[in-house]
PDB file of C-alpha atoms in Angstrom:
ATOM      1  CA  MET L1182      59.903 -33.646 -57.294  1.00  0.00           C
ATOM      2  CA  THR L1183      62.672 -35.703 -59.925  1.00  0.00           C
ATOM      3  CA  LEU L1184      62.098 -33.849 -63.498  1.00  0.00           C
ATOM      4  CA  GLY L1185      61.439 -37.893 -64.965  1.00  0.00           C
ATOM      5  CA  ASP L1186      59.364 -37.811 -61.844  1.00  0.00           C
ATOM      6  CA  VAL L1187      55.913 -37.579 -64.067  1.00  0.00           C
ATOM      7  CA  ASN L1188      52.876 -40.234 -66.101  1.00  0.00           C
ATOM      8  CA  TRP L1189      54.781 -40.133 -69.884  1.00  0.00           C
ATOM      9  CA  VAL L1190      52.725 -41.091 -71.282  1.00  0.00           C
ATOM     10  CA  ALA L1191      49.055 -38.456 -69.776  1.00  0.00           C
ATOM     11  CA  VAL L1192      52.330 -35.605 -70.761  1.00  0.00           C
ATOM     12  CA  VAL L1193      52.010 -37.456 -74.534  1.00  0.00           C
ATOM     13  CA  VAL L1194      47.802 -37.956 -74.774  1.00  0.00           C
ATOM     14  CA  ALA L1195      47.562 -33.809 -73.038  1.00  0.00           C
ATOM     15  CA  ALA L1196      50.416 -32.858 -76.128  1.00  0.00           C
ATOM     16  CA  VAL L1197      47.826 -34.603 -78.408  1.00  0.00           C
ATOM     17  CA  ILE L1198      44.559 -32.834 -76.919  1.00  0.00           C
ATOM     18  CA  SER L1199      46.273 -29.719 -77.695  1.00  0.00           C
ATOM     19  CA  ILE L1200      47.255 -30.103 -80.897  1.00  0.00           C
ATOM     20  CA  VAL L1201      43.733 -31.697 -82.000  1.00  0.00           C
ATOM     21  CA  LEU L1202      42.540 -28.950 -80.615  1.00  0.00           C
ATOM     22  CA  GLY L1203      44.754 -26.159 -81.638  1.00  0.00           C
ATOM     23  CA  PHE L1204      43.361 -27.465 -85.341  1.00  0.00           C
ATOM     24  CA  LEU L1205      39.606 -27.517 -84.995  1.00  0.00           C
ATOM     25  CA  TRP L1206      40.038 -24.863 -83.049  1.00  0.00           C
ATOM     26  CA  TYR L1207      42.243 -22.309 -86.343  1.00  0.00           C
ATOM     27  CA  SER L1208      40.047 -24.927 -88.422  1.00  0.00           C
ATOM     28  CA  LYS L1209      37.127 -23.258 -90.808  1.00  0.00           C
ATOM     29  CA  VAL L1210      35.098 -25.602 -88.463  1.00  0.00           C
ATOM     30  CA  LEU L1211      35.352 -23.313 -84.930  1.00  0.00           C
ATOM     31  CA  PHE L1212      37.405 -19.562 -85.872  1.00  0.00           C
ATOM     32  CA  GLY L1213      40.093 -19.647 -88.089  1.00  0.00           C
ATOM     33  CA  LYS L1214      37.825 -17.782 -91.238  1.00  0.00           C
ATOM     34  CA  GLN L1215      37.709 -15.324 -87.923  1.00  0.00           C
ATOM     35  CA  TRP L1216      41.975 -15.343 -86.819  1.00  0.00           C
ATOM     36  CA  GLN L1217      42.445 -15.326 -90.619  1.00  0.00           C
ATOM     37  CA  ALA L1218      40.787 -12.168 -91.517  1.00  0.00           C
ATOM     38  CA  GLU L1219      41.345 -11.123 -88.381  1.00  0.00           C
ATOM     39  CA  HIS L1220      45.295 -10.903 -88.985  1.00  0.00           C
ATOM     40  CA  GLY L1221      43.758  -9.524 -92.309  1.00  0.00           C
ATOM     41  CA  TRP L1222      44.965 -13.015 -95.213  1.00  0.00           C
ATOM     42  CA  SER L1223      43.294 -13.450 -97.635  1.00  0.00           C
ATOM     43  CA  ASP L1224      43.173 -17.466 -98.260  1.00  0.00           C
ATOM     44  CA  SER L1225      45.155 -16.918-100.887  1.00  0.00           C
ATOM     45  CA  ASP L1226      47.830 -14.705 -98.726  1.00  0.00           C
ATOM     46  CA  LEU L1227      46.678 -18.256 -96.417  1.00  0.00           C
ATOM     47  CA  LYS L1228      47.347 -20.826 -98.963  1.00  0.00           C
ATOM     48  CA  LYS L1229      51.354 -18.564 -99.592  1.00  0.00           C
ATOM     49  CA  LYS L1230      51.899 -19.453 -95.550  1.00  0.00           C
ATOM     50  CA  GLN L1231      50.280 -23.420 -95.281  1.00  0.00           C
ATOM     51  CA  LYS L1232      53.329 -24.531 -97.666  1.00  0.00           C
ATOM     52  CA  ASP L1233      55.721 -23.371 -95.484  1.00  0.00           C
ATOM     53  CA  MET L1234      54.189 -24.577 -92.138  1.00  0.00           C
ATOM     54  CA  GLY L1235      56.337 -27.987 -92.069  1.00  0.00           C
ATOM     55  CA  PRO L1236      58.919 -26.774 -89.715  1.00  0.00           C
ATOM     56  CA  SER L1237      55.947 -24.549 -87.498  1.00  0.00           C
ATOM     57  CA  TYR L1238      53.945 -27.504 -86.998  1.00  0.00           C
ATOM     58  CA  GLY L1239      56.795 -29.733 -85.538  1.00  0.00           C
ATOM     59  CA  LEU L1240      58.283 -27.107 -83.889  1.00  0.00           C
ATOM     60  CA  MET L1241      54.330 -26.422 -82.457  1.00  0.00           C
ATOM     61  CA  ILE L1242      54.462 -30.775 -81.505  1.00  0.00           C
ATOM     62  CA  VAL L1243      57.907 -29.607 -78.816  1.00  0.00           C
ATOM     63  CA  GLY L1244      56.222 -26.081 -77.170  1.00  0.00           C
ATOM     64  CA  SER L1245      52.654 -28.782 -76.673  1.00  0.00           C
ATOM     65  CA  LEU L1246      55.241 -31.749 -75.274  1.00  0.00           C
ATOM     66  CA  VAL L1247      56.802 -29.497 -73.284  1.00  0.00           C
ATOM     67  CA  ALA L1248      53.906 -27.652 -72.053  1.00  0.00           C
ATOM     68  CA  ALA L1249      52.144 -30.726 -70.930  1.00  0.00           C
ATOM     69  CA  TYR L1250      54.853 -31.861 -69.546  1.00  0.00           C
ATOM     70  CA  VAL L1251      55.826 -28.177 -67.496  1.00  0.00           C
ATOM     71  CA  LEU L1252      51.932 -28.601 -66.346  1.00  0.00           C
ATOM     72  CA  ALA L1253      52.389 -32.368 -65.205  1.00  0.00           C
ATOM     73  CA  LEU L1254      54.828 -30.765 -62.643  1.00  0.00           C
ATOM     74  CA  VAL L1255      52.369 -28.744 -61.570  1.00  0.00           C
ATOM     75  CA  VAL L1256      50.067 -30.780 -61.391  1.00  0.00           C
ATOM     76  CA  ARG L1257      52.086 -33.336 -59.302  1.00  0.00           C
ATOM     77  CA  ALA L1258      52.913 -29.955 -56.676  1.00  0.00           C
ATOM     78  CA  PHE L1259      49.648 -29.675 -56.357  1.00  0.00           C
ATOM     79  CA  SER L1260      48.670 -33.298 -55.272  1.00  0.00           C
ATOM     80  CA  ALA L1261      45.695 -33.029 -58.086  1.00  0.00           C
ATOM     81  CA  SER L1262      43.519 -35.722 -58.838  1.00  0.00           C
ATOM     82  CA  THR L1263      41.172 -35.545 -59.722  1.00  0.00           C
ATOM     83  CA  THR L1264      38.986 -33.844 -63.644  1.00  0.00           C
ATOM     84  CA  GLY L1265      38.309 -31.213 -61.478  1.00  0.00           C
ATOM     85  CA  ASN L1266      41.559 -30.170 -59.846  1.00  0.00           C
ATOM     86  CA  GLY L1267      43.303 -30.662 -63.084  1.00  0.00           C
ATOM     87  CA  VAL L1268      40.856 -27.926 -64.734  1.00  0.00           C
ATOM     88  CA  SER L1269      41.120 -25.568 -62.122  1.00  0.00           C
ATOM     89  CA  ILE L1270      45.258 -25.652 -61.954  1.00  0.00           C
ATOM     90  CA  GLY L1271      45.287 -25.045 -65.705  1.00  0.00           C
ATOM     91  CA  PHE L1272      43.140 -22.326 -65.581  1.00  0.00           C
ATOM     92  CA  TRP L1273      45.186 -20.632 -63.248  1.00  0.00           C
ATOM     93  CA  VAL L1274      48.464 -20.955 -65.243  1.00  0.00           C
ATOM     94  CA  TRP L1275      46.653 -19.793 -68.336  1.00  0.00           C
ATOM     95  CA  LEU L1276      45.346 -16.719 -66.222  1.00  0.00           C
ATOM     96  CA  GLY L1277      48.440 -16.044 -64.932  1.00  0.00           C
ATOM     97  CA  PHE L1278      51.079 -16.946 -67.454  1.00  0.00           C
ATOM     98  CA  VAL L1279      48.804 -17.252 -70.351  1.00  0.00           C
ATOM     99  CA  ALA L1280      46.043 -14.493 -70.568  1.00  0.00           C
ATOM    100  CA  THR L1281      49.326 -11.404 -69.150  1.00  0.00           C
ATOM    101  CA  THR L1282      50.958 -11.930 -71.715  1.00  0.00           C
ATOM    102  CA  GLN L1283      49.069 -12.467 -74.312  1.00  0.00           C
ATOM    103  CA  LEU L1284      47.393  -9.337 -73.111  1.00  0.00           C
ATOM    104  CA  GLY L1285      50.624  -7.170 -74.127  1.00  0.00           C
ATOM    105  CA  LYS L1286      49.646  -8.089 -78.124  1.00  0.00           C
ATOM    106  CA  VAL L1287      46.502  -6.140 -77.673  1.00  0.00           C
ATOM    107  CA  LEU L1288      48.217  -2.915 -75.459  1.00  0.00           C
ATOM    108  CA  TRP L1289      51.496  -2.689 -77.459  1.00  0.00           C
ATOM    109  CA  GLU L1290      51.915  -4.188 -80.285  1.00  0.00           C
ATOM    110  CA  GLY L1291      47.927  -2.604 -81.756  1.00  0.00           C
ATOM    111  CA  LYS L1292      46.198  -6.317 -81.737  1.00  0.00           C
ATOM    112  CA  SER L1293      42.529  -6.477 -81.502  1.00  0.00           C
ATOM    113  CA  TRP L1294      40.081  -7.998 -78.454  1.00  0.00           C
ATOM    114  CA  LYS L1295      38.769 -11.227 -80.529  1.00  0.00           C
ATOM    115  CA  LEU L1296      41.807 -12.630 -82.273  1.00  0.00           C
ATOM    116  CA  PHE L1297      43.181 -12.033 -78.727  1.00  0.00           C
ATOM    117  CA  SER L1298      39.619 -13.896 -77.192  1.00  0.00           C
ATOM    118  CA  ILE L1299      40.666 -16.420 -80.055  1.00  0.00           C
ATOM    119  CA  ASP L1300      43.938 -17.118 -79.306  1.00  0.00           C
ATOM    120  CA  THR L1301      43.724 -16.716 -75.451  1.00  0.00           C
ATOM    121  CA  GLY L1302      39.852 -18.459 -75.688  1.00  0.00           C
ATOM    122  CA  TYR L1303      42.303 -21.523 -77.459  1.00  0.00           C
ATOM    123  CA  SER L1304      44.656 -21.676 -74.636  1.00  0.00           C
ATOM    124  CA  LEU L1305      41.866 -21.624 -71.921  1.00  0.00           C
ATOM    125  CA  VAL L1306      40.280 -24.517 -72.936  1.00  0.00           C
ATOM    126  CA  SER L1307      43.423 -26.546 -73.954  1.00  0.00           C
ATOM    127  CA  TYR L1308      45.286 -25.604 -70.508  1.00  0.00           C
ATOM    128  CA  ALA L1309      42.295 -27.075 -69.263  1.00  0.00           C
ATOM    129  CA  LEU L1310      42.106 -30.494 -70.784  1.00  0.00           C
ATOM    130  CA  MET L1311      45.506 -31.260 -70.536  1.00  0.00           C
ATOM    131  CA  GLY L1312      45.714 -30.294 -66.731  1.00  0.00           C
ATOM    132  CA  ALA L1313      42.083 -32.294 -67.279  1.00  0.00           C
ATOM    133  CA  VAL L1314      43.922 -34.620 -68.092  1.00  0.00           C
ATOM    134  CA  LEU L1315      47.382 -35.284 -66.107  1.00  0.00           C
ATOM    135  CA  ALA L1316      45.456 -35.158 -62.547  1.00  0.00           C
ATOM    136  CA  SER L1317      43.043 -37.672 -64.272  1.00  0.00           C
ATOM    137  CA  LEU L1318      45.327 -40.331 -65.205  1.00  0.00           C
TER     138      LEU L1318
END
């Protein structure tokens, strides 16, 4: 398998889906207020942080593209070609690598289980959707 042997359109679509999901997930439409409260940030604290987030959004786009690309390699390695296979691969990648590494935030950094659930819930849905796209396109 070569590194360039993936469906790049699917990679970009999967990354865009992950970014849009993150925008919604962490907005007041879904879990933004709870996430903000778990961090102990006031509305003014959040507004200050948002003013300097341009570079962070750029890096998040790059991170989403990398995650989608690597997941595409995993989907290809398992010859997944259905939406269900893609969702399944996304789930196992999330469980094996994301959920387990994020657990340290609760165990060692004193973050709450609620924050863990919000953050890893986003990752679960994101990886499942990306896997579905990558396997079916």
